[in-house]
Amino acid sequence: MRTELRITATAGTLPHIHAVGGLAARHTGVDTVHLIGTAATPLGGDVLDIVVSVGEGARLTLRSVAATIALPGRETRKSVAHWHFDVAAGGELDVDPEPTVVAGGAEHDTFTTIRLEEGARLRIRERIQIGRTGEDHGSWSGELTADVGATPLLRHRLELGADTITDDALSAPRALESVLTYPDDRLADTAGLDAALLPLAAGGTLFTRTGRLLIH
């Protein structure tokens, strides 16, 4: 199944929503939209294409009503999600959905593209958990490309789960939390061996935490 979702936020009016497939969205506030699953997706073979645009001076808070469960399909284990975020000057976008859980035997790939104009504000939080209770197999990969105008902000790729480069006998994380914030002037910081806040050369920060389970 192919799912297409378009959300466009314009200053002074409710965000416009267009949805086809297994994902819908609903207004839950003046500038807040919640994602809602209307079918079991992503299953193996599914493709999700989500485009979120925030216009000049507009604000959008994007959430979800429940966790996303990636499941293997009959013919293939792999599903794919493409996320596209565009924020104009003076616009503000805060994205913090519930976690994505990759069920045993499933493979889920996420590709995220972010384009910011100078003066835009952004916070995107992503949480991944490999396996439901009692499951250890399943894999996820994520690629993120973010630019501010013509300036590269971040190029980031991570893999998690069974048969990935992070899966070894000594350290096999099954959970990830990642937060990209722009602008942000916080200094570098670490917490133990599994969490770090890193400033970006073009401004902003990237926070990453890995472990066996999501903390919250």
mmCIF file of C-alpha atoms in Angstrom:
data_model
loop_
_atom_site.group_PDB
_atom_site.id
_atom_site.type_symbol
_atom_site.label_atom_id
_atom_site.label_comp_id
_atom_site.label_asym_id
_atom_site.label_seq_id
_atom_site.Cartn_x
_atom_site.Cartn_y
_atom_site.Cartn_z
ATOM 1 C CA MET A 1 0.000 0.000 0.000
ATOM 2 C CA ARG A 2 1.127 3.532 -0.742
ATOM 3 C CA THR A 3 0.254 6.259 1.738
ATOM 4 C CA GLU A 4 0.478 9.968 0.933
ATOM 5 C CA LEU A 5 -0.006 12.702 3.516
ATOM 6 C CA ARG A 6 0.339 16.442 2.941
ATOM 7 C CA ILE A 7 0.119 18.986 5.756
ATOM 8 C CA THR A 8 0.489 22.691 4.972
ATOM 9 C CA ALA A 9 0.527 25.285 7.761
ATOM 10 C CA THR A 10 -0.235 28.913 6.878
ATOM 11 C CA ALA A 11 -0.258 31.825 9.317
ATOM 12 C CA GLY A 12 -3.748 32.860 10.410
ATOM 13 C CA THR A 13 -5.610 29.697 9.415
ATOM 14 C CA LEU A 14 -5.903 26.022 10.296
ATOM 15 C CA PRO A 15 -3.353 23.717 8.639
ATOM 16 C CA HIS A 16 -4.519 22.130 5.380
ATOM 17 C CA ILE A 17 -4.502 18.316 5.351
ATOM 18 C CA HIS A 18 -4.660 15.914 2.405
ATOM 19 C CA ALA A 19 -4.368 12.173 3.061
ATOM 20 C CA VAL A 20 -4.562 9.021 0.943
ATOM 21 C CA GLY A 21 -3.852 5.493 2.211
ATOM 22 C CA GLY A 22 -3.224 4.171 5.704
ATOM 23 C CA LEU A 23 -2.439 7.442 7.495
ATOM 24 C CA ALA A 24 -4.661 10.429 8.232
ATOM 25 C CA ALA A 25 -4.367 13.561 10.363
ATOM 26 C CA ARG A 26 -6.744 15.632 12.472
ATOM 27 C CA HIS A 27 -6.704 19.154 13.870
ATOM 28 C CA THR A 28 -6.444 18.968 17.661
ATOM 29 C CA GLY A 29 -5.645 22.631 18.257
ATOM 30 C CA VAL A 30 -5.253 25.917 16.418
ATOM 31 C CA ASP A 31 -1.732 24.973 15.337
ATOM 32 C CA THR A 32 -1.640 21.293 16.378
ATOM 33 C CA VAL A 33 -2.173 18.233 14.192
ATOM 34 C CA HIS A 34 -2.192 14.583 15.285
ATOM 35 C CA LEU A 35 -1.373 11.695 12.951
ATOM 36 C CA ILE A 36 -3.892 8.843 12.995
ATOM 37 C CA GLY A 37 -3.494 5.368 11.511
ATOM 38 C CA THR A 38 -6.492 4.313 9.404
ATOM 39 C CA ALA A 39 -5.075 0.908 8.397
ATOM 40 C CA ALA A 40 -2.287 -1.439 9.453
ATOM 41 C CA THR A 41 0.747 0.316 8.051
ATOM 42 C CA PRO A 42 3.636 0.074 7.483
ATOM 43 C CA LEU A 43 3.560 -3.556 6.419
ATOM 44 C CA GLY A 44 6.325 -5.064 4.310
ATOM 45 C CA GLY A 45 6.027 -3.544 0.841
ATOM 46 C CA ASP A 46 4.313 -0.354 2.051
ATOM 47 C CA VAL A 47 5.628 3.095 1.145
ATOM 48 C CA LEU A 48 4.750 6.184 3.202
ATOM 49 C CA ASP A 49 5.291 9.636 1.708
ATOM 50 C CA ILE A 50 4.695 12.480 4.175
ATOM 51 C CA VAL A 51 5.232 16.149 3.267
ATOM 52 C CA VAL A 52 4.941 18.873 5.917
ATOM 53 C CA SER A 53 5.251 22.543 4.920
ATOM 54 C CA VAL A 54 5.212 25.509 7.304
ATOM 55 C CA GLY A 55 4.785 28.929 5.744
ATOM 56 C CA GLU A 56 6.237 32.277 6.765
ATOM 57 C CA GLY A 57 5.205 33.208 10.286
ATOM 58 C CA ALA A 58 3.190 30.000 10.772
ATOM 59 C CA ARG A 59 3.526 27.486 13.600
ATOM 60 C CA LEU A 60 2.812 23.758 13.537
ATOM 61 C CA THR A 61 2.976 21.168 16.303
ATOM 62 C CA LEU A 62 2.850 17.626 14.916
ATOM 63 C CA ARG A 63 2.083 14.633 17.146
ATOM 64 C CA SER A 64 0.580 11.149 16.807
ATOM 65 C CA VAL A 65 -2.156 9.392 18.761
ATOM 66 C CA ALA A 66 -0.349 6.052 19.043
ATOM 67 C CA ALA A 67 2.900 4.265 18.331
ATOM 68 C CA THR A 68 3.650 3.104 14.803
ATOM 69 C CA ILE A 69 4.139 -0.668 14.409
ATOM 70 C CA ALA A 70 6.185 -1.830 11.418
ATOM 71 C CA LEU A 71 5.287 -5.420 10.471
ATOM 72 C CA PRO A 72 6.682 -7.836 7.883
ATOM 73 C CA GLY A 73 4.546 -8.499 4.815
ATOM 74 C CA ARG A 74 3.793 -11.742 3.027
ATOM 75 C CA GLU A 75 6.211 -11.098 0.157
ATOM 76 C CA THR A 76 8.787 -8.767 1.713
ATOM 77 C CA ARG A 77 9.939 -7.698 5.152
ATOM 78 C CA LYS A 78 10.862 -4.158 4.132
ATOM 79 C CA SER A 79 8.756 -1.005 4.379
ATOM 80 C CA VAL A 80 9.858 2.550 3.647
ATOM 81 C CA ALA A 81 8.871 5.983 4.968
ATOM 82 C CA HIS A 82 9.840 9.259 3.288
ATOM 83 C CA TRP A 83 9.474 12.408 5.410
ATOM 84 C CA HIS A 84 9.862 15.875 3.868
ATOM 85 C CA PHE A 85 9.855 18.998 6.050
ATOM 86 C CA ASP A 86 9.988 22.580 4.704
ATOM 87 C CA VAL A 87 9.941 25.570 7.060
ATOM 88 C CA ALA A 88 9.915 29.156 5.765
ATOM 89 C CA ALA A 89 11.457 32.199 7.431
ATOM 90 C CA GLY A 90 9.675 32.971 10.685
ATOM 91 C CA GLY A 91 7.977 29.577 10.655
ATOM 92 C CA GLU A 92 8.180 27.119 13.541
ATOM 93 C CA LEU A 93 7.788 23.332 13.425
ATOM 94 C CA ASP A 94 7.771 20.925 16.385
ATOM 95 C CA VAL A 95 7.547 17.212 15.484
ATOM 96 C CA ASP A 96 7.338 14.635 18.290
ATOM 97 C CA PRO A 97 5.327 11.523 17.345
ATOM 98 C CA GLU A 98 4.974 8.403 19.441
ATOM 99 C CA PRO A 99 7.727 5.793 18.922
ATOM 100 C CA THR A 100 8.076 3.520 15.912
ATOM 101 C CA VAL A 101 8.248 -0.127 16.969
ATOM 102 C CA VAL A 102 9.802 -2.498 14.425
ATOM 103 C CA ALA A 103 8.257 -5.893 15.088
ATOM 104 C CA GLY A 104 10.241 -9.126 14.921
ATOM 105 C CA GLY A 105 11.168 -9.999 11.351
ATOM 106 C CA ALA A 106 10.347 -6.559 9.929
ATOM 107 C CA GLU A 107 12.739 -4.143 8.205
ATOM 108 C CA HIS A 108 11.840 -0.464 8.137
ATOM 109 C CA ASP A 109 13.801 2.322 6.411
ATOM 110 C CA THR A 110 13.242 6.019 7.068
ATOM 111 C CA PHE A 111 14.454 8.833 4.802
ATOM 112 C CA THR A 112 14.054 12.365 6.170
ATOM 113 C CA THR A 113 14.698 15.568 4.208
ATOM 114 C CA ILE A 114 14.593 18.970 5.926
ATOM 115 C CA ARG A 115 14.803 22.362 4.243
ATOM 116 C CA LEU A 116 14.873 25.469 6.421
ATOM 117 C CA GLU A 117 14.984 29.113 5.445
ATOM 118 C CA GLU A 118 17.011 31.558 7.516
ATOM 119 C CA GLY A 119 14.940 32.513 10.557
ATOM 120 C CA ALA A 120 13.048 29.209 10.680
ATOM 121 C CA ARG A 121 12.765 27.202 13.886
ATOM 122 C CA LEU A 122 12.660 23.410 14.125
ATOM 123 C CA ARG A 123 12.552 20.573 16.638
ATOM 124 C CA ILE A 124 12.206 16.978 15.442
ATOM 125 C CA ARG A 125 12.244 14.039 17.836
ATOM 126 C CA GLU A 126 12.405 10.449 16.610
ATOM 127 C CA ARG A 127 12.149 7.331 18.769
ATOM 128 C CA ILE A 128 12.732 3.784 17.534
ATOM 129 C CA GLN A 129 12.307 0.481 19.360
ATOM 130 C CA ILE A 130 13.371 -2.807 17.804
ATOM 131 C CA GLY A 131 10.992 -5.602 18.782
ATOM 132 C CA ARG A 132 7.877 -5.846 20.869
ATOM 133 C CA THR A 133 7.956 -7.641 24.237
ATOM 134 C CA GLY A 134 9.926 -10.860 23.836
ATOM 135 C CA GLU A 135 11.151 -9.992 20.326
ATOM 136 C CA ASP A 136 14.760 -9.260 19.445
ATOM 137 C CA HIS A 137 14.832 -9.473 15.649
ATOM 138 C CA GLY A 138 13.913 -6.691 13.294
ATOM 139 C CA SER A 139 15.943 -3.851 11.846
ATOM 140 C CA TRP A 140 15.695 -0.138 11.103
ATOM 141 C CA SER A 141 17.812 2.323 9.176
ATOM 142 C CA GLY A 142 17.437 6.078 9.062
ATOM 143 C CA GLU A 143 18.949 8.724 6.796
ATOM 144 C CA LEU A 144 18.539 12.430 7.526
ATOM 145 C CA THR A 145 19.522 15.341 5.290
ATOM 146 C CA ALA A 146 18.987 18.876 6.627
ATOM 147 C CA ASP A 147 19.891 22.234 5.043
ATOM 148 C CA VAL A 148 19.475 25.874 6.049
ATOM 149 C CA GLY A 149 19.151 27.727 2.772
ATOM 150 C CA ALA A 150 22.115 26.586 0.675
ATOM 151 C CA THR A 151 24.130 25.608 3.775
ATOM 152 C CA PRO A 152 24.290 21.938 4.829
ATOM 153 C CA LEU A 153 23.130 21.546 8.441
ATOM 154 C CA LEU A 154 23.322 17.771 8.952
ATOM 155 C CA ARG A 155 23.984 14.529 7.103
ATOM 156 C CA HIS A 156 23.197 11.632 9.387
ATOM 157 C CA ARG A 157 22.681 7.884 9.024
ATOM 158 C CA LEU A 158 22.017 5.240 11.681
ATOM 159 C CA GLU A 159 21.224 1.522 11.681
ATOM 160 C CA LEU A 160 19.662 -0.427 14.506
ATOM 161 C CA GLY A 161 18.710 -4.024 15.110
ATOM 162 C CA ALA A 162 19.482 -7.505 13.862
ATOM 163 C CA ASP A 163 22.260 -7.944 11.289
ATOM 164 C CA THR A 164 23.220 -4.249 11.275
ATOM 165 C CA ILE A 165 26.656 -2.786 11.962
ATOM 166 C CA THR A 166 25.574 -1.892 15.523
ATOM 167 C CA ASP A 167 24.589 -5.486 16.283
ATOM 168 C CA ASP A 168 27.510 -7.272 17.946
ATOM 169 C CA ALA A 169 28.219 -9.518 20.897
ATOM 170 C CA LEU A 170 29.357 -6.688 23.184
ATOM 171 C CA SER A 171 26.896 -3.952 22.360
ATOM 172 C CA ALA A 172 23.553 -4.491 20.655
ATOM 173 C CA PRO A 173 21.304 -1.442 21.177
ATOM 174 C CA ARG A 174 17.663 -1.932 20.310
ATOM 175 C CA ALA A 175 16.347 1.566 21.022
ATOM 176 C CA LEU A 176 17.132 5.044 19.733
ATOM 177 C CA GLU A 177 16.070 8.561 20.630
ATOM 178 C CA SER A 178 17.208 11.380 18.362
ATOM 179 C CA VAL A 179 16.367 15.100 18.603
ATOM 180 C CA LEU A 180 17.396 17.730 16.057
ATOM 181 C CA THR A 181 16.933 21.308 17.272
ATOM 182 C CA TYR A 182 17.500 24.479 15.239
ATOM 183 C CA PRO A 183 18.511 27.063 16.258
ATOM 184 C CA ASP A 184 20.142 25.972 19.500
ATOM 185 C CA ASP A 185 23.294 27.289 21.187
ATOM 186 C CA ARG A 186 23.744 24.626 23.880
ATOM 187 C CA LEU A 187 27.252 23.262 24.344
ATOM 188 C CA ALA A 188 28.346 19.658 23.841
ATOM 189 C CA ASP A 189 27.329 17.332 26.647
ATOM 190 C CA THR A 190 27.357 13.593 27.321
ATOM 191 C CA ALA A 191 25.574 11.242 29.716
ATOM 192 C CA GLY A 192 27.468 8.014 30.249
ATOM 193 C CA LEU A 193 28.422 6.106 27.110
ATOM 194 C CA ASP A 194 25.053 6.095 25.380
ATOM 195 C CA ALA A 195 23.825 9.708 25.150
ATOM 196 C CA ALA A 196 25.346 12.845 23.646
ATOM 197 C CA LEU A 197 24.331 16.367 22.698
ATOM 198 C CA LEU A 198 26.454 17.681 19.836
ATOM 199 C CA PRO A 199 26.481 21.256 18.461
ATOM 200 C CA LEU A 200 26.290 21.530 14.668
ATOM 201 C CA ALA A 201 28.691 23.740 12.725
ATOM 202 C CA ALA A 202 25.865 25.627 10.993
ATOM 203 C CA GLY A 203 23.941 26.098 14.236
ATOM 204 C CA GLY A 204 21.573 23.874 16.162
ATOM 205 C CA THR A 205 22.202 20.622 18.016
ATOM 206 C CA LEU A 206 21.713 16.894 17.607
ATOM 207 C CA PHE A 207 20.919 14.786 20.659
ATOM 208 C CA THR A 208 21.251 10.997 20.374
ATOM 209 C CA ARG A 209 20.628 8.250 22.939
ATOM 210 C CA THR A 210 20.828 4.496 22.355
ATOM 211 C CA GLY A 211 20.103 1.548 24.616
ATOM 212 C CA ARG A 212 18.112 -1.648 25.008
ATOM 213 C CA LEU A 213 14.818 0.114 25.705
ATOM 214 C CA LEU A 214 13.377 3.578 25.288
ATOM 215 C CA ILE A 215 13.350 5.475 28.582
ATOM 216 C CA HIS A 216 9.977 7.149 27.986
#
